[in-house]
């Protein structure tokens, strides 16, 4: 790799020189290119000549120039080196190399065409065994694999394959089923619980799960509320103790009729006490769980999972999953993988979409669903600035014409949002008109706004929306500055001291816990609301969990949403659609609400009678 890099640097310094045509060059010039001593220059030249990439003829005697010639096409070698790096898992480094030394789009096109050929399902022979690999690109990075710090849905999806929770929640039937725990019981008011652990559940490093691991996992969060995003789920535990090696007793401070939900969320994934306690930072770089897949590689280029043969629910059919992290631009240039042999062991498909075998003339189909959530502006009410004025927030709400935003930006933006979910929003009101400009100016005058800079922070995926809002604000004399943060820099999603508001998107499930998370997880509304309102919201949200009646719990959640809307603490913006393409011969891939499928149930059918 070093020799190739030195060759590319040399070639880019003499880019106009033709192949097989000697030209004069000096050792001094080469020391400037490679930033090394004349002695090292001669060693590099000898190495490149031995590889057959150059010829070097030292000048003999005073006044005779040395002659250099390029014998190999640098672009061919660049493609070869990039492919070699990718085979080692460094697709990010390969693309950076191409972007740095590629003289035209031809090299990147050739690389992405090769990369496309390896995406989807591949079957290879490894030591007399067939290995089935699922390989695909994503346009996002994993921010964390720590269940206690989950913020992004994609992180949660991967975490769900590495770890297991005590119980599982089925969103289709809205029922709970055993996982690491095979049985549980509670007091009538759900303030006291006994959890019975399944025998024979092993972590990836071979040790069996015990009560100590459950206690360590929950204590780690409940005793450190300032360290972990998900600690709010466990602060209600008064005491947790071991009755025996496979039985845990939990006493809560208050009744909690959603405690089984708490035990089923990804934040409750059980960690091995011995490994995590020894060195938590190192553990989270290469975490170990009980999940159906174990992590074998995780860096800025790739995440590789391999099937855990000893999983208590049985081994997955897929042997290996390779997830490549690519930019949106690069991922968009890849060809669609061939999923025609994909099948699923469970015919339980998100939103009811199921395609049976369609024979040799099968076509690509597309499922379009409305993403369960919305984009929003959340104001920092804990900071002095224009946003501290109700009139200013109302003016901004009127300035943002959601219908026009959809018309201008298009793509996956589909409905205006007036709440988290479409069923509570004004999603079907395309006739709503823009408020008169006079009302907006009146509110701005009432707010006392005098041209101060208003700072909006957002994620890279929402830059287009932020800039649209910035242009609209400029039309009314509002100076808005946009601060863009990458996903990997948003492990702590709370407001920075400079932010006046944040633009982000939330994705919700159909259970109360995911909505409560917005009010109780410190990175969401608690970091934005003024002190008095923050206390009111927190008390109201905690009361939801103590209510035994499900309809009452949803009524309380809707009241909290109304409080945010009526105070203009949050401006609900847009609902978006999600499009998932699949081959019509797929026999039932399990898709979740984000359009990702479950690696645990997918398999590929190499032979068929059809």
mmCIF file of C-alpha atoms in Angstrom, residues 241-417:
data_model
loop_
_atom_site.group_PDB
_atom_site.id
_atom_site.type_symbol
_atom_site.label_atom_id
_atom_site.label_comp_id
_atom_site.label_asym_id
_atom_site.label_seq_id
_atom_site.Cartn_x
_atom_site.Cartn_y
_atom_site.Cartn_z
ATOM 1 C CA UNK A 241 -31.428 -7.867 44.068
ATOM 2 C CA UNK A 242 -30.588 -11.473 43.260
ATOM 3 C CA UNK A 243 -32.815 -14.181 44.751
ATOM 4 C CA UNK A 244 -30.663 -16.856 43.178
ATOM 5 C CA UNK A 245 -28.417 -17.303 40.143
ATOM 6 C CA UNK A 246 -31.388 -17.235 37.753
ATOM 7 C CA UNK A 247 -33.947 -15.092 39.607
ATOM 8 C CA UNK A 248 -34.076 -11.311 40.057
ATOM 9 C CA UNK A 249 -36.351 -9.298 42.340
ATOM 10 C CA UNK A 250 -37.136 -5.670 41.371
ATOM 11 C CA UNK A 251 -38.979 -3.159 43.559
ATOM 12 C CA UNK A 252 -40.111 0.124 41.986
ATOM 13 C CA UNK A 253 -40.647 3.494 43.660
ATOM 14 C CA UNK A 254 -44.076 3.828 42.033
ATOM 15 C CA UNK A 255 -46.437 1.514 40.158
ATOM 16 C CA UNK A 256 -45.374 1.161 36.532
ATOM 17 C CA UNK A 257 -47.819 -0.518 34.179
ATOM 18 C CA UNK A 258 -45.338 -0.085 31.326
ATOM 19 C CA UNK A 259 -42.477 -1.901 33.033
ATOM 20 C CA UNK A 260 -42.635 -4.873 30.654
ATOM 21 C CA UNK A 261 -42.237 -2.347 27.839
ATOM 22 C CA UNK A 262 -39.187 -0.998 29.657
ATOM 23 C CA UNK A 263 -37.701 -4.489 29.813
ATOM 24 C CA UNK A 264 -38.261 -4.980 26.074
ATOM 25 C CA UNK A 265 -36.633 -1.810 24.680
ATOM 26 C CA UNK A 266 -33.101 -1.956 23.255
ATOM 27 C CA UNK A 267 -31.744 0.131 26.140
ATOM 28 C CA UNK A 268 -32.530 -2.841 28.414
ATOM 29 C CA UNK A 269 -30.247 -5.172 26.442
ATOM 30 C CA UNK A 270 -28.340 -7.366 28.889
ATOM 31 C CA UNK A 271 -24.579 -6.788 29.090
ATOM 32 C CA UNK A 272 -21.917 -9.173 30.436
ATOM 33 C CA UNK A 273 -20.966 -7.731 33.826
ATOM 34 C CA UNK A 274 -17.433 -9.124 33.763
ATOM 35 C CA UNK A 275 -16.368 -7.615 30.434
ATOM 36 C CA UNK A 276 -18.160 -4.280 30.607
ATOM 37 C CA UNK A 277 -17.159 -3.571 34.210
ATOM 38 C CA UNK A 278 -13.479 -4.295 33.471
ATOM 39 C CA UNK A 279 -13.122 -1.650 30.711
ATOM 40 C CA UNK A 280 -16.349 -0.060 29.521
ATOM 41 C CA UNK A 281 -14.790 2.147 26.828
ATOM 42 C CA UNK A 282 -12.933 -0.766 25.237
ATOM 43 C CA UNK A 283 -15.991 -3.001 25.537
ATOM 44 C CA UNK A 284 -18.207 -0.598 23.589
ATOM 45 C CA UNK A 285 -15.752 -0.587 20.677
ATOM 46 C CA UNK A 286 -16.146 -4.360 20.357
ATOM 47 C CA UNK A 287 -19.279 -5.199 22.371
ATOM 48 C CA UNK A 288 -20.393 -8.682 23.338
ATOM 49 C CA UNK A 289 -24.008 -9.672 23.837
ATOM 50 C CA UNK A 290 -26.232 -12.729 23.636
ATOM 51 C CA UNK A 291 -27.761 -11.771 20.271
ATOM 52 C CA UNK A 292 -28.120 -13.949 17.222
ATOM 53 C CA UNK A 293 -25.160 -12.155 15.612
ATOM 54 C CA UNK A 294 -21.781 -11.345 17.119
ATOM 55 C CA UNK A 295 -19.735 -8.337 16.115
ATOM 56 C CA UNK A 296 -16.421 -9.187 14.432
ATOM 57 C CA UNK A 297 -15.494 -5.779 13.001
ATOM 58 C CA UNK A 298 -16.682 -2.245 13.593
ATOM 59 C CA UNK A 299 -14.883 0.860 12.313
ATOM 60 C CA UNK A 300 -15.538 3.927 10.162
ATOM 61 C CA UNK A 301 -15.677 1.809 6.981
ATOM 62 C CA UNK A 302 -17.655 -1.294 7.808
ATOM 63 C CA UNK A 303 -19.672 -3.205 10.377
ATOM 64 C CA UNK A 304 -19.401 -6.992 10.105
ATOM 65 C CA UNK A 305 -21.647 -9.404 11.975
ATOM 66 C CA UNK A 306 -21.357 -13.185 12.050
ATOM 67 C CA UNK A 307 -24.002 -15.703 13.063
ATOM 68 C CA UNK A 308 -23.857 -16.827 16.697
ATOM 69 C CA UNK A 309 -24.174 -20.602 16.474
ATOM 70 C CA UNK A 310 -25.106 -21.008 20.143
ATOM 71 C CA UNK A 311 -28.001 -18.565 20.203
ATOM 72 C CA UNK A 312 -30.749 -19.871 22.450
ATOM 73 C CA UNK A 313 -33.425 -19.404 19.773
ATOM 74 C CA UNK A 314 -31.384 -21.128 17.107
ATOM 75 C CA UNK A 315 -28.711 -20.111 14.668
ATOM 76 C CA UNK A 316 -29.553 -17.553 11.936
ATOM 77 C CA UNK A 317 -29.533 -18.830 8.354
ATOM 78 C CA UNK A 318 -27.233 -16.058 7.134
ATOM 79 C CA UNK A 319 -23.595 -16.640 8.105
ATOM 80 C CA UNK A 320 -22.323 -13.096 7.772
ATOM 81 C CA UNK A 321 -23.652 -9.546 7.369
ATOM 82 C CA UNK A 322 -21.369 -6.824 5.989
ATOM 83 C CA UNK A 323 -22.606 -3.235 6.179
ATOM 84 C CA UNK A 324 -20.547 -0.669 4.276
ATOM 85 C CA UNK A 325 -20.742 2.999 5.243
ATOM 86 C CA UNK A 326 -20.885 5.154 2.098
ATOM 87 C CA UNK A 327 -21.762 8.752 1.391
ATOM 88 C CA UNK A 328 -25.184 9.428 -0.090
ATOM 89 C CA UNK A 329 -23.549 10.339 -3.391
ATOM 90 C CA UNK A 330 -21.450 7.167 -3.633
ATOM 91 C CA UNK A 331 -24.246 4.870 -2.444
ATOM 92 C CA UNK A 332 -26.558 6.374 -5.064
ATOM 93 C CA UNK A 333 -24.210 5.246 -7.842
ATOM 94 C CA UNK A 334 -24.372 1.574 -6.886
ATOM 95 C CA UNK A 335 -26.531 -0.821 -8.864
ATOM 96 C CA UNK A 336 -29.510 -2.478 -7.191
ATOM 97 C CA UNK A 337 -28.473 -5.833 -5.659
ATOM 98 C CA UNK A 338 -30.181 -8.992 -6.861
ATOM 99 C CA UNK A 339 -32.507 -10.035 -4.048
ATOM 100 C CA UNK A 340 -34.393 -12.558 -6.175
ATOM 101 C CA UNK A 341 -33.410 -15.516 -3.971
ATOM 102 C CA UNK A 342 -34.274 -13.858 -0.676
ATOM 103 C CA UNK A 343 -36.780 -15.581 1.587
ATOM 104 C CA UNK A 344 -37.858 -15.300 5.182
ATOM 105 C CA UNK A 345 -38.551 -17.865 7.882
ATOM 106 C CA UNK A 346 -41.431 -15.805 9.310
ATOM 107 C CA UNK A 347 -44.252 -14.545 7.106
ATOM 108 C CA UNK A 348 -44.690 -11.399 9.165
ATOM 109 C CA UNK A 349 -44.124 -8.444 6.907
ATOM 110 C CA UNK A 350 -44.359 -4.811 7.893
ATOM 111 C CA UNK A 351 -47.572 -3.126 6.739
ATOM 112 C CA UNK A 352 -48.901 -6.356 5.280
ATOM 113 C CA UNK A 353 -46.765 -6.430 2.140
ATOM 114 C CA UNK A 354 -45.874 -9.935 1.055
ATOM 115 C CA UNK A 355 -44.694 -11.112 -2.367
ATOM 116 C CA UNK A 356 -44.638 -14.772 -3.374
ATOM 117 C CA UNK A 357 -42.403 -16.270 -6.034
ATOM 118 C CA UNK A 358 -43.077 -14.678 -9.417
ATOM 119 C CA UNK A 359 -40.957 -16.948 -11.589
ATOM 120 C CA UNK A 360 -38.207 -15.948 -14.037
ATOM 121 C CA UNK A 361 -40.011 -12.776 -15.165
ATOM 122 C CA UNK A 362 -40.175 -11.318 -11.661
ATOM 123 C CA UNK A 363 -40.011 -7.554 -11.406
ATOM 124 C CA UNK A 364 -38.910 -4.986 -8.864
ATOM 125 C CA UNK A 365 -41.662 -3.667 -6.621
ATOM 126 C CA UNK A 366 -41.721 -0.690 -4.295
ATOM 127 C CA UNK A 367 -43.469 -0.329 -0.947
ATOM 128 C CA UNK A 368 -44.364 3.222 0.030
ATOM 129 C CA UNK A 369 -45.308 3.914 3.632
ATOM 130 C CA UNK A 370 -45.583 7.011 5.785
ATOM 131 C CA UNK A 371 -42.710 7.148 8.242
ATOM 132 C CA UNK A 372 -44.051 6.942 11.811
ATOM 133 C CA UNK A 373 -42.927 10.339 13.067
ATOM 134 C CA UNK A 374 -42.169 13.816 11.806
ATOM 135 C CA UNK A 375 -39.581 16.535 11.453
ATOM 136 C CA UNK A 376 -39.756 19.447 13.866
ATOM 137 C CA UNK A 377 -38.155 22.615 15.162
ATOM 138 C CA UNK A 378 -37.449 22.494 18.896
ATOM 139 C CA UNK A 379 -36.678 25.836 20.572
ATOM 140 C CA UNK A 380 -34.085 26.254 23.282
ATOM 141 C CA UNK A 381 -36.209 27.871 25.976
ATOM 142 C CA UNK A 382 -33.306 27.745 28.430
ATOM 143 C CA UNK A 383 -31.308 30.386 26.527
ATOM 144 C CA UNK A 384 -31.868 34.106 26.073
ATOM 145 C CA UNK A 385 -32.639 35.043 22.504
ATOM 146 C CA UNK A 386 -35.460 35.729 20.044
ATOM 147 C CA UNK A 387 -36.889 32.249 20.644
ATOM 148 C CA UNK A 388 -37.673 33.141 24.277
ATOM 149 C CA UNK A 389 -40.578 35.238 22.961
ATOM 150 C CA UNK A 390 -43.886 33.472 22.304
ATOM 151 C CA UNK A 391 -44.688 36.033 19.613
ATOM 152 C CA UNK A 392 -41.426 35.259 17.778
ATOM 153 C CA UNK A 393 -42.128 31.517 17.858
ATOM 154 C CA UNK A 394 -45.647 32.111 16.550
ATOM 155 C CA UNK A 395 -44.283 34.304 13.768
ATOM 156 C CA UNK A 396 -41.842 31.588 12.750
ATOM 157 C CA UNK A 397 -44.697 29.064 12.709
ATOM 158 C CA UNK A 398 -46.593 31.284 10.254
ATOM 159 C CA UNK A 399 -43.510 31.926 8.118
ATOM 160 C CA UNK A 400 -42.954 28.202 7.555
ATOM 161 C CA UNK A 401 -45.585 27.365 4.945
ATOM 162 C CA UNK A 402 -45.463 23.557 5.110
ATOM 163 C CA UNK A 403 -47.354 23.052 1.874
ATOM 164 C CA UNK A 404 -44.973 25.309 -0.015
ATOM 165 C CA UNK A 405 -42.012 23.569 1.610
ATOM 166 C CA UNK A 406 -43.273 20.238 0.274
ATOM 167 C CA UNK A 407 -43.890 21.729 -3.182
ATOM 168 C CA UNK A 408 -40.416 23.282 -3.325
ATOM 169 C CA UNK A 409 -38.348 20.441 -1.878
ATOM 170 C CA UNK A 410 -40.382 17.386 -2.921
ATOM 171 C CA UNK A 411 -38.618 14.006 -2.642
ATOM 172 C CA UNK A 412 -39.911 12.086 0.404
ATOM 173 C CA UNK A 413 -41.716 15.041 2.003
ATOM 174 C CA UNK A 414 -45.412 14.240 1.801
ATOM 175 C CA UNK A 415 -47.678 15.914 4.429
ATOM 176 C CA UNK A 416 -47.629 18.981 6.680
ATOM 177 C CA UNK A 417 -47.359 17.948 10.345
#
